[in-house]
Amino acid sequence: MLSGLDHLVITVTDISRAVDFYSRVLGLEVRYRDRERVDLMLGDIALRLHWTATDIEPRAATPTPGSLDLCLRSLLPLDEVQRHLAALDVEVELGPVTRQGANGLIESLYLRDPDGNLLEISRPLKEAAD
């Protein structure tokens, strides 16, 4: 019945700050929809930023900044990701650590966006990729 994910809404307290983080730190393409909604493109999926003070309907019953826990797949090896984050003074909270991903074992780094959402950046383990 379902074929995939089109977009995922991330509730943020400051659109400009979130756009800066997701574009500068994670390299996502920015598409402005309006003053209160911005799409950050991740392949063919949009991470849609919604401002907390919006009156746009419909929306989640309790849109809360900092409540998201999202795992993102990296095209780069995690040591390159770590160097990039260090160069931008972005703290890695945990990792690299081995975790179970959707399709097997992954190696992950954990960090937080400006609203405190937990972001996991992952790569398949070599054994899992072979």
mmCIF file with all atom_site columns, C-alpha atoms in Angstrom:
data_model
loop_
_atom_site.group_PDB
_atom_site.id
_atom_site.type_symbol
_atom_site.label_atom_id
_atom_site.label_alt_id
_atom_site.label_comp_id
_atom_site.label_asym_id
_atom_site.label_entity_id
_atom_site.label_seq_id
_atom_site.pdbx_PDB_ins_code
_atom_site.Cartn_x
_atom_site.Cartn_y
_atom_site.Cartn_z
_atom_site.occupancy
_atom_site.B_iso_or_equiv
_atom_site.pdbx_formal_charge
_atom_site.auth_seq_id
_atom_site.auth_comp_id
_atom_site.auth_asym_id
_atom_site.auth_atom_id
_atom_site.pdbx_PDB_model_num
ATOM 1   C CA . MET A 1 1   ? 0.000  0.000  0.000  1.00 0.00 ? 1   MET A CA 1
ATOM 2   C CA . LEU A 1 2   ? 2.843  2.479  0.806  1.00 0.00 ? 2   LEU A CA 1
ATOM 3   C CA . SER A 1 3   ? 5.966  3.067  -1.268 1.00 0.00 ? 3   SER A CA 1
ATOM 4   C CA . GLY A 1 4   ? 8.205  5.351  0.782  1.00 0.00 ? 4   GLY A CA 1
ATOM 5   C CA . LEU A 1 5   ? 8.601  8.635  2.580  1.00 0.00 ? 5   LEU A CA 1
ATOM 6   C CA . ASP A 1 6   ? 7.916  12.010 0.904  1.00 0.00 ? 6   ASP A CA 1
ATOM 7   C CA . HIS A 1 7   ? 8.755  14.423 3.727  1.00 0.00 ? 7   HIS A CA 1
ATOM 8   C CA . LEU A 1 8   ? 9.328  14.502 7.453  1.00 0.00 ? 8   LEU A CA 1
ATOM 9   C CA . VAL A 1 9   ? 8.516  17.590 9.532  1.00 0.00 ? 9   VAL A CA 1
ATOM 10  C CA . ILE A 1 10  ? 11.069 18.912 12.011 1.00 0.00 ? 10  ILE A CA 1
ATOM 11  C CA . THR A 1 11  ? 9.646  21.496 14.419 1.00 0.00 ? 11  THR A CA 1
ATOM 12  C CA . VAL A 1 12  ? 12.198 24.237 15.121 1.00 0.00 ? 12  VAL A CA 1
ATOM 13  C CA . THR A 1 13  ? 12.334 27.387 17.220 1.00 0.00 ? 13  THR A CA 1
ATOM 14  C CA . ASP A 1 14  ? 14.389 29.382 14.700 1.00 0.00 ? 14  ASP A CA 1
ATOM 15  C CA . ILE A 1 15  ? 14.118 28.672 10.959 1.00 0.00 ? 15  ILE A CA 1
ATOM 16  C CA . SER A 1 16  ? 17.279 30.646 10.047 1.00 0.00 ? 16  SER A CA 1
ATOM 17  C CA . ARG A 1 17  ? 19.398 28.855 12.642 1.00 0.00 ? 17  ARG A CA 1
ATOM 18  C CA . ALA A 1 18  ? 18.099 25.451 11.543 1.00 0.00 ? 18  ALA A CA 1
ATOM 19  C CA . VAL A 1 19  ? 18.646 26.238 7.847  1.00 0.00 ? 19  VAL A CA 1
ATOM 20  C CA . ASP A 1 20  ? 22.225 27.286 8.608  1.00 0.00 ? 20  ASP A CA 1
ATOM 21  C CA . PHE A 1 21  ? 22.928 24.076 10.539 1.00 0.00 ? 21  PHE A CA 1
ATOM 22  C CA . TYR A 1 22  ? 21.352 21.631 8.094  1.00 0.00 ? 22  TYR A CA 1
ATOM 23  C CA . SER A 1 23  ? 22.847 23.312 5.004  1.00 0.00 ? 23  SER A CA 1
ATOM 24  C CA . ARG A 1 24  ? 26.305 24.262 6.322  1.00 0.00 ? 24  ARG A CA 1
ATOM 25  C CA . VAL A 1 25  ? 26.936 21.299 8.617  1.00 0.00 ? 25  VAL A CA 1
ATOM 26  C CA . LEU A 1 26  ? 25.077 18.518 6.786  1.00 0.00 ? 26  LEU A CA 1
ATOM 27  C CA . GLY A 1 27  ? 25.177 19.895 3.227  1.00 0.00 ? 27  GLY A CA 1
ATOM 28  C CA . LEU A 1 28  ? 21.434 19.699 2.537  1.00 0.00 ? 28  LEU A CA 1
ATOM 29  C CA . GLU A 1 29  ? 19.920 21.745 -0.292 1.00 0.00 ? 29  GLU A CA 1
ATOM 30  C CA . VAL A 1 30  ? 17.490 24.436 0.915  1.00 0.00 ? 30  VAL A CA 1
ATOM 31  C CA . ARG A 1 31  ? 14.147 25.120 -0.776 1.00 0.00 ? 31  ARG A CA 1
ATOM 32  C CA . TYR A 1 32  ? 12.150 27.976 0.728  1.00 0.00 ? 32  TYR A CA 1
ATOM 33  C CA . ARG A 1 33  ? 8.388  27.367 0.707  1.00 0.00 ? 33  ARG A CA 1
ATOM 34  C CA . ASP A 1 34  ? 7.321  30.398 2.775  1.00 0.00 ? 34  ASP A CA 1
ATOM 35  C CA . ARG A 1 35  ? 8.338  32.300 5.932  1.00 0.00 ? 35  ARG A CA 1
ATOM 36  C CA . GLU A 1 36  ? 7.281  29.467 8.253  1.00 0.00 ? 36  GLU A CA 1
ATOM 37  C CA . ARG A 1 37  ? 8.224  26.379 6.188  1.00 0.00 ? 37  ARG A CA 1
ATOM 38  C CA . VAL A 1 38  ? 11.469 25.397 4.503  1.00 0.00 ? 38  VAL A CA 1
ATOM 39  C CA . ASP A 1 39  ? 12.375 22.113 2.794  1.00 0.00 ? 39  ASP A CA 1
ATOM 40  C CA . LEU A 1 40  ? 15.827 20.614 3.205  1.00 0.00 ? 40  LEU A CA 1
ATOM 41  C CA . MET A 1 41  ? 16.373 18.058 0.459  1.00 0.00 ? 41  MET A CA 1
ATOM 42  C CA . LEU A 1 42  ? 17.819 14.667 1.341  1.00 0.00 ? 42  LEU A CA 1
ATOM 43  C CA . GLY A 1 43  ? 17.794 12.813 -1.967 1.00 0.00 ? 43  GLY A CA 1
ATOM 44  C CA . ASP A 1 44  ? 14.137 12.684 -2.976 1.00 0.00 ? 44  ASP A CA 1
ATOM 45  C CA . ILE A 1 45  ? 12.898 13.198 0.594  1.00 0.00 ? 45  ILE A CA 1
ATOM 46  C CA . ALA A 1 46  ? 12.290 16.613 2.154  1.00 0.00 ? 46  ALA A CA 1
ATOM 47  C CA . LEU A 1 47  ? 13.088 17.355 5.773  1.00 0.00 ? 47  LEU A CA 1
ATOM 48  C CA . ARG A 1 48  ? 10.498 20.081 6.216  1.00 0.00 ? 48  ARG A CA 1
ATOM 49  C CA . LEU A 1 49  ? 11.247 22.689 8.853  1.00 0.00 ? 49  LEU A CA 1
ATOM 50  C CA . HIS A 1 50  ? 8.173  24.113 10.577 1.00 0.00 ? 50  HIS A CA 1
ATOM 51  C CA . TRP A 1 51  ? 8.469  27.067 12.917 1.00 0.00 ? 51  TRP A CA 1
ATOM 52  C CA . THR A 1 52  ? 7.005  26.444 16.387 1.00 0.00 ? 52  THR A CA 1
ATOM 53  C CA . ALA A 1 53  ? 4.940  29.639 16.328 1.00 0.00 ? 53  ALA A CA 1
ATOM 54  C CA . THR A 1 54  ? 3.150  28.773 13.081 1.00 0.00 ? 54  THR A CA 1
ATOM 55  C CA . ASP A 1 55  ? -0.607 28.488 12.825 1.00 0.00 ? 55  ASP A CA 1
ATOM 56  C CA . ILE A 1 56  ? -0.393 26.247 9.741  1.00 0.00 ? 56  ILE A CA 1
ATOM 57  C CA . GLU A 1 57  ? -2.900 23.389 9.897  1.00 0.00 ? 57  GLU A CA 1
ATOM 58  C CA . PRO A 1 58  ? -3.027 20.475 10.017 1.00 0.00 ? 58  PRO A CA 1
ATOM 59  C CA . ARG A 1 59  ? -0.007 19.719 12.168 1.00 0.00 ? 59  ARG A CA 1
ATOM 60  C CA . ALA A 1 60  ? 1.042  17.267 14.848 1.00 0.00 ? 60  ALA A CA 1
ATOM 61  C CA . ALA A 1 61  ? -0.956 17.354 18.085 1.00 0.00 ? 61  ALA A CA 1
ATOM 62  C CA . THR A 1 62  ? 2.099  18.371 20.097 1.00 0.00 ? 62  THR A CA 1
ATOM 63  C CA . PRO A 1 63  ? 4.800  19.773 17.786 1.00 0.00 ? 63  PRO A CA 1
ATOM 64  C CA . THR A 1 64  ? 7.862  19.891 20.019 1.00 0.00 ? 64  THR A CA 1
ATOM 65  C CA . PRO A 1 65  ? 11.381 21.048 19.114 1.00 0.00 ? 65  PRO A CA 1
ATOM 66  C CA . GLY A 1 66  ? 14.051 18.611 20.244 1.00 0.00 ? 66  GLY A CA 1
ATOM 67  C CA . SER A 1 67  ? 11.853 15.501 20.180 1.00 0.00 ? 67  SER A CA 1
ATOM 68  C CA . LEU A 1 68  ? 13.186 14.000 16.939 1.00 0.00 ? 68  LEU A CA 1
ATOM 69  C CA . ASP A 1 69  ? 15.629 11.086 16.779 1.00 0.00 ? 69  ASP A CA 1
ATOM 70  C CA . LEU A 1 70  ? 16.712 10.678 13.155 1.00 0.00 ? 70  LEU A CA 1
ATOM 71  C CA . CYS A 1 71  ? 19.282 8.368  11.538 1.00 0.00 ? 71  CYS A CA 1
ATOM 72  C CA . LEU A 1 72  ? 20.823 9.658  8.307  1.00 0.00 ? 72  LEU A CA 1
ATOM 73  C CA . ARG A 1 73  ? 22.981 7.630  5.899  1.00 0.00 ? 73  ARG A CA 1
ATOM 74  C CA . SER A 1 74  ? 26.322 9.178  4.986  1.00 0.00 ? 74  SER A CA 1
ATOM 75  C CA . LEU A 1 75  ? 27.951 9.007  1.562  1.00 0.00 ? 75  LEU A CA 1
ATOM 76  C CA . LEU A 1 76  ? 31.316 9.739  3.209  1.00 0.00 ? 76  LEU A CA 1
ATOM 77  C CA . PRO A 1 77  ? 33.323 7.518  5.547  1.00 0.00 ? 77  PRO A CA 1
ATOM 78  C CA . LEU A 1 78  ? 32.645 8.490  9.161  1.00 0.00 ? 78  LEU A CA 1
ATOM 79  C CA . ASP A 1 79  ? 36.239 9.606  9.774  1.00 0.00 ? 79  ASP A CA 1
ATOM 80  C CA . GLU A 1 80  ? 35.733 12.247 7.054  1.00 0.00 ? 80  GLU A CA 1
ATOM 81  C CA . VAL A 1 81  ? 32.429 13.246 8.647  1.00 0.00 ? 81  VAL A CA 1
ATOM 82  C CA . GLN A 1 82  ? 34.180 13.586 12.025 1.00 0.00 ? 82  GLN A CA 1
ATOM 83  C CA . ARG A 1 83  ? 36.878 15.823 10.514 1.00 0.00 ? 83  ARG A CA 1
ATOM 84  C CA . HIS A 1 84  ? 34.223 17.989 8.851  1.00 0.00 ? 84  HIS A CA 1
ATOM 85  C CA . LEU A 1 85  ? 32.268 18.334 12.110 1.00 0.00 ? 85  LEU A CA 1
ATOM 86  C CA . ALA A 1 86  ? 35.448 19.137 14.062 1.00 0.00 ? 86  ALA A CA 1
ATOM 87  C CA . ALA A 1 87  ? 36.379 21.842 11.538 1.00 0.00 ? 87  ALA A CA 1
ATOM 88  C CA . LEU A 1 88  ? 32.967 23.440 12.152 1.00 0.00 ? 88  LEU A CA 1
ATOM 89  C CA . ASP A 1 89  ? 33.235 23.043 15.952 1.00 0.00 ? 89  ASP A CA 1
ATOM 90  C CA . VAL A 1 90  ? 30.202 20.719 15.988 1.00 0.00 ? 90  VAL A CA 1
ATOM 91  C CA . GLU A 1 91  ? 30.375 18.345 18.928 1.00 0.00 ? 91  GLU A CA 1
ATOM 92  C CA . VAL A 1 92  ? 30.005 14.609 18.368 1.00 0.00 ? 92  VAL A CA 1
ATOM 93  C CA . GLU A 1 93  ? 28.020 13.350 21.342 1.00 0.00 ? 93  GLU A CA 1
ATOM 94  C CA . LEU A 1 94  ? 28.812 9.657  20.807 1.00 0.00 ? 94  LEU A CA 1
ATOM 95  C CA . GLY A 1 95  ? 30.630 7.497  18.332 1.00 0.00 ? 95  GLY A CA 1
ATOM 96  C CA . PRO A 1 96  ? 31.636 5.952  16.239 1.00 0.00 ? 96  PRO A CA 1
ATOM 97  C CA . VAL A 1 97  ? 29.622 3.036  17.625 1.00 0.00 ? 97  VAL A CA 1
ATOM 98  C CA . THR A 1 98  ? 28.072 -0.058 16.064 1.00 0.00 ? 98  THR A CA 1
ATOM 99  C CA . ARG A 1 99  ? 24.283 -0.123 15.843 1.00 0.00 ? 99  ARG A CA 1
ATOM 100 C CA . GLN A 1 100 ? 21.572 -2.097 14.099 1.00 0.00 ? 100 GLN A CA 1
ATOM 101 C CA . GLY A 1 101 ? 20.263 -0.261 11.041 1.00 0.00 ? 101 GLY A CA 1
ATOM 102 C CA . ALA A 1 102 ? 17.239 -1.002 8.882  1.00 0.00 ? 102 ALA A CA 1
ATOM 103 C CA . ASN A 1 103 ? 19.259 -3.346 6.650  1.00 0.00 ? 103 ASN A CA 1
ATOM 104 C CA . GLY A 1 104 ? 22.058 -4.615 8.878  1.00 0.00 ? 104 GLY A CA 1
ATOM 105 C CA . LEU A 1 105 ? 24.858 -3.377 11.071 1.00 0.00 ? 105 LEU A CA 1
ATOM 106 C CA . ILE A 1 106 ? 25.916 0.241  10.802 1.00 0.00 ? 106 ILE A CA 1
ATOM 107 C CA . GLU A 1 107 ? 28.582 2.429  12.348 1.00 0.00 ? 107 GLU A CA 1
ATOM 108 C CA . SER A 1 108 ? 27.206 5.700  13.721 1.00 0.00 ? 108 SER A CA 1
ATOM 109 C CA . LEU A 1 109 ? 28.080 9.120  15.062 1.00 0.00 ? 109 LEU A CA 1
ATOM 110 C CA . TYR A 1 110 ? 25.578 11.062 17.177 1.00 0.00 ? 110 TYR A CA 1
ATOM 111 C CA . LEU A 1 111 ? 25.201 14.838 17.331 1.00 0.00 ? 111 LEU A CA 1
ATOM 112 C CA . ARG A 1 112 ? 22.447 17.347 18.039 1.00 0.00 ? 112 ARG A CA 1
ATOM 113 C CA . ASP A 1 113 ? 20.935 20.081 15.924 1.00 0.00 ? 113 ASP A CA 1
ATOM 114 C CA . PRO A 1 114 ? 20.392 23.575 17.415 1.00 0.00 ? 114 PRO A CA 1
ATOM 115 C CA . ASP A 1 115 ? 17.005 22.526 18.866 1.00 0.00 ? 115 ASP A CA 1
ATOM 116 C CA . GLY A 1 116 ? 18.419 19.420 20.553 1.00 0.00 ? 116 GLY A CA 1
ATOM 117 C CA . ASN A 1 117 ? 17.124 16.855 18.055 1.00 0.00 ? 117 ASN A CA 1
ATOM 118 C CA . LEU A 1 118 ? 19.310 13.754 18.048 1.00 0.00 ? 118 LEU A CA 1
ATOM 119 C CA . LEU A 1 119 ? 20.924 13.104 14.675 1.00 0.00 ? 119 LEU A CA 1
ATOM 120 C CA . GLU A 1 120 ? 22.650 9.819  13.967 1.00 0.00 ? 120 GLU A CA 1
ATOM 121 C CA . ILE A 1 121 ? 24.956 9.785  10.941 1.00 0.00 ? 121 ILE A CA 1
ATOM 122 C CA . SER A 1 122 ? 25.628 6.241  9.794  1.00 0.00 ? 122 SER A CA 1
ATOM 123 C CA . ARG A 1 123 ? 27.472 4.054  7.314  1.00 0.00 ? 123 ARG A CA 1
ATOM 124 C CA . PRO A 1 124 ? 27.068 0.304  6.729  1.00 0.00 ? 124 PRO A CA 1
ATOM 125 C CA . LEU A 1 125 ? 29.808 -1.704 8.399  1.00 0.00 ? 125 LEU A CA 1
ATOM 126 C CA . LYS A 1 126 ? 32.258 -3.165 5.896  1.00 0.00 ? 126 LYS A CA 1
ATOM 127 C CA . GLU A 1 127 ? 31.149 -6.692 6.752  1.00 0.00 ? 127 GLU A CA 1
ATOM 128 C CA . ALA A 1 128 ? 27.537 -5.684 6.094  1.00 0.00 ? 128 ALA A CA 1
ATOM 129 C CA . ALA A 1 129 ? 28.413 -3.885 2.833  1.00 0.00 ? 129 ALA A CA 1
ATOM 130 C CA . ASP A 1 130 ? 30.274 -6.839 1.264  1.00 0.00 ? 130 ASP A CA 1
#
